[in-house]
mmCIF file of C-alpha atoms and ligand atoms in Angstrom:
data_model
loop_
_atom_site.group_PDB
_atom_site.id
_atom_site.type_symbol
_atom_site.label_atom_id
_atom_site.label_comp_id
_atom_site.label_asym_id
_atom_site.label_seq_id
_atom_site.Cartn_x
_atom_site.Cartn_y
_atom_site.Cartn_z
ATOM 1 C CA MET A 1 0.000 0.000 0.000
ATOM 2 C CA ALA A 2 1.281 3.454 -0.869
ATOM 3 C CA HIS A 3 2.087 5.795 1.971
ATOM 4 C CA PRO A 4 -0.899 8.152 2.574
ATOM 5 C CA ILE A 5 1.243 11.305 2.374
ATOM 6 C CA LEU A 6 2.323 10.498 -1.197
ATOM 7 C CA GLY A 7 -1.048 11.218 -2.818
ATOM 8 C CA SER A 8 -1.568 14.629 -1.206
ATOM 9 C CA PRO A 9 1.405 16.066 0.691
ATOM 10 C CA TRP A 10 -0.346 19.443 0.807
ATOM 11 C CA ALA A 11 -2.989 17.941 3.076
ATOM 12 C CA TYR A 12 -0.225 17.729 5.710
ATOM 13 C CA ALA A 13 0.680 21.437 5.493
ATOM 14 C CA CYS A 14 1.039 23.208 8.837
ATOM 15 C CA GLU A 15 1.212 26.934 9.534
ATOM 16 C CA PRO A 16 4.675 27.713 10.921
ATOM 17 C CA PHE A 17 4.879 29.049 14.470
ATOM 18 C CA ALA A 18 7.425 30.125 17.057
ATOM 19 C CA VAL A 19 8.382 27.599 19.739
ATOM 20 C CA SER A 20 10.622 30.180 21.473
ATOM 21 C CA ASP A 21 11.739 33.703 20.568
ATOM 22 C CA HIS A 22 14.145 32.621 17.787
ATOM 23 C CA ALA A 23 13.162 29.002 17.029
ATOM 24 C CA TYR A 24 10.263 28.008 14.803
ATOM 25 C CA TYR A 25 8.255 24.964 13.826
ATOM 26 C CA VAL A 26 8.465 24.553 10.024
ATOM 27 C CA GLY A 27 7.444 20.901 9.719
ATOM 28 C CA ASN A 28 4.193 19.401 8.506
ATOM 29 C CA THR A 29 1.427 17.964 10.677
ATOM 30 C CA TRP A 30 3.129 14.547 10.696
ATOM 31 C CA VAL A 31 6.910 15.101 10.681
ATOM 32 C CA GLY A 32 8.730 17.845 12.563
ATOM 33 C CA SER A 33 11.262 20.335 11.197
ATOM 34 C CA TYR A 34 12.609 23.329 13.094
ATOM 35 C CA LEU A 35 14.286 26.552 12.068
ATOM 36 C CA LEU A 36 16.732 28.404 14.321
ATOM 37 C CA ASP A 37 17.344 32.049 13.530
ATOM 38 C CA THR A 38 20.862 32.400 14.878
ATOM 39 C CA GLY A 39 21.380 35.991 13.726
ATOM 40 C CA GLU A 40 24.247 34.700 11.574
ATOM 41 C CA GLY A 41 22.290 32.404 9.297
ATOM 42 C CA LEU A 42 19.694 29.699 9.758
ATOM 43 C CA VAL A 43 19.897 26.187 11.179
ATOM 44 C CA LEU A 44 17.369 23.600 9.982
ATOM 45 C CA ILE A 45 16.611 20.531 12.090
ATOM 46 C CA ASP A 46 15.283 17.621 9.985
ATOM 47 C CA CYS A 47 14.226 17.736 6.339
ATOM 48 C CA GLY A 48 11.050 15.674 5.942
ATOM 49 C CA MET A 49 10.520 13.760 2.712
ATOM 50 C CA PRO A 50 11.261 14.728 -0.901
ATOM 51 C CA GLN A 51 7.515 15.287 -1.389
ATOM 52 C CA THR A 52 7.302 17.800 1.469
ATOM 53 C CA VAL A 53 10.462 19.901 0.943
ATOM 54 C CA TYR A 54 8.371 22.638 -0.670
ATOM 55 C CA LEU A 55 6.198 22.791 2.460
ATOM 56 C CA ILE A 56 9.314 23.465 4.566
ATOM 57 C CA PHE A 57 10.402 26.217 2.174
ATOM 58 C CA GLU A 58 6.905 27.749 2.187
ATOM 59 C CA SER A 59 6.915 27.775 5.994
ATOM 60 C CA ILE A 60 10.360 29.417 6.093
ATOM 61 C CA ARG A 61 9.225 32.094 3.635
ATOM 62 C CA LYS A 62 6.009 32.754 5.579
ATOM 63 C CA LEU A 63 8.230 33.531 8.571
ATOM 64 C CA GLN A 64 10.005 36.117 6.363
ATOM 65 C CA PHE A 65 13.238 34.124 6.125
ATOM 66 C CA ASP A 66 15.013 32.919 2.996
ATOM 67 C CA PRO A 67 15.698 29.162 2.725
ATOM 68 C CA ARG A 68 18.987 30.028 1.005
ATOM 69 C CA ASP A 69 20.222 31.385 4.343
ATOM 70 C CA ILE A 70 20.244 27.874 5.852
ATOM 71 C CA ARG A 71 23.877 27.264 6.776
ATOM 72 C CA ILE A 72 23.587 24.114 8.880
ATOM 73 C CA ILE A 73 21.280 21.090 8.633
ATOM 74 C CA LEU A 74 21.014 18.842 11.695
ATOM 75 C CA LEU A 75 19.397 15.437 11.240
ATOM 76 C CA THR A 76 18.019 13.597 14.242
ATOM 77 C CA HIS A 77 18.424 10.231 12.523
ATOM 78 C CA ALA A 78 18.601 8.521 9.144
ATOM 79 C CA HIS A 79 15.014 7.477 8.450
ATOM 80 C CA TYR A 80 13.200 8.436 5.254
ATOM 81 C CA ASP A 81 10.692 10.717 6.979
ATOM 82 C CA HIS A 82 13.414 12.981 8.481
ATOM 83 C CA ALA A 83 16.238 12.593 5.961
ATOM 84 C CA GLY A 84 14.443 12.059 2.634
ATOM 85 C CA GLY A 85 14.470 15.775 1.797
ATOM 86 C CA ALA A 86 18.034 16.284 3.023
ATOM 87 C CA GLU A 87 19.964 16.155 -0.237
ATOM 88 C CA ALA A 88 17.554 18.485 -2.064
ATOM 89 C CA ILE A 89 17.831 21.064 0.725
ATOM 90 C CA ARG A 90 21.597 20.597 1.095
ATOM 91 C CA ARG A 91 22.179 21.183 -2.612
ATOM 92 C CA TYR A 92 19.820 24.156 -2.810
ATOM 93 C CA THR A 93 21.302 25.938 0.217
ATOM 94 C CA GLY A 94 24.920 24.768 0.263
ATOM 95 C CA ALA A 95 24.440 24.079 3.992
ATOM 96 C CA GLU A 96 26.689 21.717 5.955
ATOM 97 C CA LEU A 97 24.793 18.568 6.860
ATOM 98 C CA TYR A 98 25.335 16.785 10.194
ATOM 99 C CA LEU A 99 24.390 13.196 11.052
ATOM 100 C CA GLY A 100 25.328 10.762 13.808
ATOM 101 C CA LYS A 101 28.302 8.740 12.591
ATOM 102 C CA GLU A 102 26.603 5.449 13.519
ATOM 103 C CA ASP A 103 23.776 6.307 11.066
ATOM 104 C CA VAL A 104 26.043 6.972 8.070
ATOM 105 C CA PRO A 105 26.119 3.259 7.083
ATOM 106 C CA LEU A 106 22.303 3.276 6.821
ATOM 107 C CA ILE A 107 22.404 5.535 3.746
ATOM 108 C CA GLY A 108 21.564 3.576 0.618
ATOM 109 C CA HIS A 109 19.822 0.766 2.535
ATOM 110 C CA PRO A 110 16.034 1.087 2.147
ATOM 111 C CA GLU A 111 15.303 -1.585 4.764
ATOM 112 C CA LEU A 112 17.250 0.449 7.357
ATOM 113 C CA LEU A 113 15.993 3.869 6.209
ATOM 114 C CA LEU A 114 12.451 2.347 6.318
ATOM 115 C CA SER A 115 12.106 3.735 2.801
ATOM 116 C CA ASP A 116 10.332 0.866 1.102
ATOM 117 C CA ARG A 117 7.186 2.948 0.493
ATOM 118 C CA ILE A 118 8.771 6.400 0.058
ATOM 119 C CA HIS A 119 12.144 6.671 -1.616
ATOM 120 C CA CYS A 120 14.913 8.224 0.476
ATOM 121 C CA PRO A 121 17.481 9.706 -1.935
ATOM 122 C CA ASP A 122 21.123 9.259 -0.952
ATOM 123 C CA PHE A 123 22.509 12.288 0.827
ATOM 124 C CA GLN A 124 25.994 13.522 1.542
ATOM 125 C CA VAL A 125 27.068 13.892 5.163
ATOM 126 C CA ASP A 126 29.480 16.791 5.673
ATOM 127 C CA ARG A 127 30.025 16.457 9.436
ATOM 128 C CA VAL A 128 29.279 13.926 12.150
ATOM 129 C CA TYR A 129 28.256 15.006 15.659
ATOM 130 C CA GLU A 130 30.932 15.363 18.307
ATOM 131 C CA ASP A 131 28.733 15.298 21.369
ATOM 132 C CA ALA A 132 31.414 16.909 23.569
ATOM 133 C CA HIS A 133 31.303 19.950 21.291
ATOM 134 C CA PRO A 134 27.927 21.639 20.676
ATOM 135 C CA VAL A 135 27.033 22.870 17.206
ATOM 136 C CA CYS A 136 27.361 26.644 17.515
ATOM 137 C CA LEU A 137 26.176 29.407 15.200
ATOM 138 C CA GLY A 138 25.310 32.965 16.236
ATOM 139 C CA ARG A 139 23.111 33.041 19.328
ATOM 140 C CA PHE A 140 22.521 29.280 19.336
ATOM 141 C CA SER A 141 24.566 26.465 20.794
ATOM 142 C CA VAL A 142 22.937 23.086 20.142
ATOM 143 C CA ARG A 143 24.047 20.331 22.479
ATOM 144 C CA THR A 144 23.764 16.865 20.945
ATOM 145 C CA VAL A 145 23.285 13.698 22.980
ATOM 146 C CA HIS A 146 23.740 10.236 21.480
ATOM 147 C CA THR A 147 20.484 8.371 22.173
ATOM 148 C CA PRO A 148 20.779 5.158 20.137
ATOM 149 C CA GLY A 149 18.022 2.605 19.729
ATOM 150 C CA HIS A 150 15.478 3.971 17.269
ATOM 151 C CA THR A 151 18.532 4.090 14.972
ATOM 152 C CA PRO A 152 22.140 3.393 16.012
ATOM 153 C CA GLY A 153 23.156 7.043 15.616
ATOM 154 C CA ALA A 154 20.034 8.949 16.739
ATOM 155 C CA ARG A 155 20.796 12.278 18.395
ATOM 156 C CA SER A 156 18.706 14.295 20.834
ATOM 157 C CA PHE A 157 19.063 18.073 20.795
ATOM 158 C CA PHE A 158 19.090 20.674 23.550
ATOM 159 C CA PHE A 159 19.419 24.421 23.155
ATOM 160 C CA GLU A 160 18.653 27.559 25.112
ATOM 161 C CA ASP A 161 16.564 30.437 23.847
ATOM 162 C CA THR A 162 14.451 33.144 25.412
ATOM 163 C CA SER A 163 10.663 32.928 25.671
ATOM 164 C CA ASP A 164 8.159 34.622 27.987
ATOM 165 C CA GLY A 165 10.928 36.996 29.033
ATOM 166 C CA ALA A 166 13.344 34.404 30.387
ATOM 167 C CA MET A 167 15.881 31.868 29.148
ATOM 168 C CA GLN A 168 14.328 28.458 28.427
ATOM 169 C CA LEU A 169 15.854 25.059 27.736
ATOM 170 C CA CYS A 170 14.342 23.509 24.620
ATOM 171 C CA GLY A 171 14.714 19.745 24.277
ATOM 172 C CA MET A 172 13.903 17.137 21.660
ATOM 173 C CA HIS A 173 14.392 13.387 21.815
ATOM 174 C CA GLY A 174 15.660 12.502 18.353
ATOM 175 C CA GLY A 175 14.145 9.025 17.980
ATOM 176 C CA ILE A 176 11.411 8.023 20.363
ATOM 177 C CA GLY A 177 9.601 5.331 18.305
ATOM 178 C CA PHE A 178 9.789 1.709 19.419
ATOM 179 C CA ASN A 179 9.167 0.225 15.944
ATOM 180 C CA THR A 180 12.850 -0.417 15.240
ATOM 181 C CA LEU A 181 13.604 -1.598 18.791
ATOM 182 C CA LYS A 182 11.633 -4.819 18.605
ATOM 183 C CA ARG A 183 13.750 -7.938 19.013
ATOM 184 C CA GLU A 184 12.838 -9.188 15.521
ATOM 185 C CA PHE A 185 13.999 -5.969 13.859
ATOM 186 C CA LEU A 186 17.256 -5.797 15.812
ATOM 187 C CA GLU A 187 18.065 -9.438 15.108
ATOM 188 C CA ALA A 188 17.163 -9.212 11.427
ATOM 189 C CA HIS A 189 19.656 -6.366 10.962
ATOM 190 C CA GLN A 190 22.369 -7.611 13.325
ATOM 191 C CA PHE A 191 21.905 -4.751 15.773
ATOM 192 C CA PRO A 192 22.714 -5.660 19.389
ATOM 193 C CA ILE A 193 19.778 -6.437 21.704
ATOM 194 C CA SER A 194 21.578 -4.270 24.275
ATOM 195 C CA LEU A 195 20.228 -1.250 22.361
ATOM 196 C CA GLN A 196 16.915 -1.859 24.166
ATOM 197 C CA LYS A 197 18.476 -1.385 27.599
ATOM 198 C CA ARG A 198 20.515 1.602 26.456
ATOM 199 C CA PHE A 199 17.438 3.289 24.966
ATOM 200 C CA TYR A 200 15.483 2.777 28.187
ATOM 201 C CA GLU A 201 18.289 4.057 30.412
ATOM 202 C CA ASP A 202 18.733 7.138 28.230
ATOM 203 C CA LEU A 203 15.021 7.951 28.623
ATOM 204 C CA LEU A 204 15.450 7.842 32.388
ATOM 205 C CA SER A 205 18.563 10.011 32.403
ATOM 206 C CA LEU A 206 17.306 12.572 29.859
ATOM 207 C CA ARG A 207 14.136 13.197 31.854
ATOM 208 C CA GLU A 208 16.273 14.750 34.603
ATOM 209 C CA LEU A 209 17.233 17.652 32.326
ATOM 210 C CA PRO A 210 15.418 20.914 33.192
ATOM 211 C CA VAL A 211 13.701 21.222 29.803
ATOM 212 C CA THR A 212 10.948 23.848 29.808
ATOM 213 C CA ILE A 213 9.960 23.607 26.129
ATOM 214 C CA ALA A 214 9.508 20.006 24.912
ATOM 215 C CA LEU A 215 9.707 19.594 21.138
ATOM 216 C CA GLY A 216 8.927 16.492 19.088
ATOM 217 C CA SER A 217 10.708 14.996 16.094
ATOM 218 C CA HIS A 218 7.089 14.191 15.226
ATOM 219 C CA PRO A 219 4.724 16.829 16.668
ATOM 220 C CA ALA A 220 2.323 14.143 17.915
ATOM 221 C CA HIS A 221 4.995 12.743 20.237
ATOM 222 C CA THR A 222 4.826 15.787 22.482
ATOM 223 C CA ARG A 223 1.282 16.768 21.431
ATOM 224 C CA MET A 224 2.683 20.105 20.270
ATOM 225 C CA LEU A 225 -0.113 21.089 17.908
ATOM 226 C CA GLU A 226 -2.818 20.239 20.440
ATOM 227 C CA ARG A 227 -1.035 22.003 23.307
ATOM 228 C CA ARG A 228 -0.519 25.049 21.142
ATOM 229 C CA ALA A 229 -4.178 25.124 20.039
ATOM 230 C CA ALA A 230 -5.285 24.872 23.674
ATOM 231 C CA GLY A 231 -3.099 27.834 24.706
ATOM 232 C CA LYS A 232 -5.043 30.704 26.214
ATOM 233 C CA GLY A 233 -3.059 33.426 24.452
ATOM 234 C CA ASN A 234 -1.027 34.652 27.413
ATOM 235 C CA GLY A 235 2.487 33.358 27.107
ATOM 236 C CA ASN A 236 4.036 30.484 25.191
ATOM 237 C CA PRO A 237 1.622 27.518 25.295
ATOM 238 C CA LEU A 238 4.526 25.092 24.799
ATOM 239 C CA ARG A 239 6.390 26.331 27.866
ATOM 240 C CA ASP A 240 5.732 23.850 30.656
ATOM 241 C CA PRO A 241 8.449 22.890 33.140
ATOM 242 C CA LYS A 242 6.643 19.620 34.003
ATOM 243 C CA TYR A 243 5.877 18.292 30.540
ATOM 244 C CA TRP A 244 9.298 16.930 29.507
ATOM 245 C CA SER A 245 9.809 14.738 32.533
ATOM 246 C CA ALA A 246 6.230 13.428 32.429
ATOM 247 C CA PHE A 247 6.518 12.704 28.699
ATOM 248 C CA LEU A 248 9.739 10.696 29.017
ATOM 249 C CA THR A 249 8.397 8.865 32.072
ATOM 250 C CA GLU A 250 5.325 7.835 30.086
ATOM 251 C CA ARG A 251 7.505 6.673 27.173
ATOM 252 C CA ALA A 252 9.794 4.725 29.505
ATOM 253 C CA ASP A 253 6.801 3.001 31.136
ATOM 254 C CA ALA A 254 5.347 2.107 27.748
ATOM 255 C CA PHE A 255 8.727 0.827 26.532
ATOM 256 C CA ARG A 256 9.115 -1.367 29.584
ATOM 257 C CA LYS A 257 5.681 -2.931 29.027
ATOM 258 C CA GLU A 258 5.725 -3.204 25.231
ATOM 259 C CA ILE A 259 9.356 -4.129 24.582
ATOM 260 C CA LEU A 260 11.348 -5.094 27.660
ATOM 261 C CA GLN A 261 8.706 -7.368 29.200
ATOM 262 C CA SER A 262 7.393 -8.851 25.958
HETATM 263 ZN ZN1 ZN B 301 12.566 7.237 12.660
#
């Protein structure tokens, strides 16, 4: 069966919006992408699919930015829905593209990119993350944390920005889905079963971080669109010091039941 987004990508269009004073949501209603206005060029987090690149560009233009000012592309992980649009955007902008080094071998392997229903064009990786050294441009410093499991090289991102008149810590887990952590998938692709334990332990340690704005590599993960729609109009509806920890606790509990104890 064809992927539902293929027939009508425009049906997944999403109005762009600010998640903090200088960071914006530019993804569609299914897959997240974020734009950081560093003051010295733009950083784009995740690229969607080839069929939705134009939606990202439209969102960037609606925010009065120029996609050609993207200088850095950060990919959370090498799956078709986050990396499929990467090469088109990299070539158009000349931006440097970052990926976790453990995900580089996935490129060109549809069964690992999960790209059997939507093609994921090969993309060139210019830099791999050095987690001890944040990716810095202008006012932003993006800390990367290796959180393997969903893919071997998945990265989670943390950066500070102002919102509601104070500095906030924005956080995003880069690969929260359990689909590729099932025993059958790991065994079929010769990934170690120990990835399950590592993934679980990382959820528990990441939830201790004082994140006040929880972002999602898919907006549904952190219910971003719903939380934003429910906002009362005074202050940033995504700012919630309790949400991050509760979200990762819920994911850890679900992972324990669905994967570890199955
Ligand atoms: Zn994925």
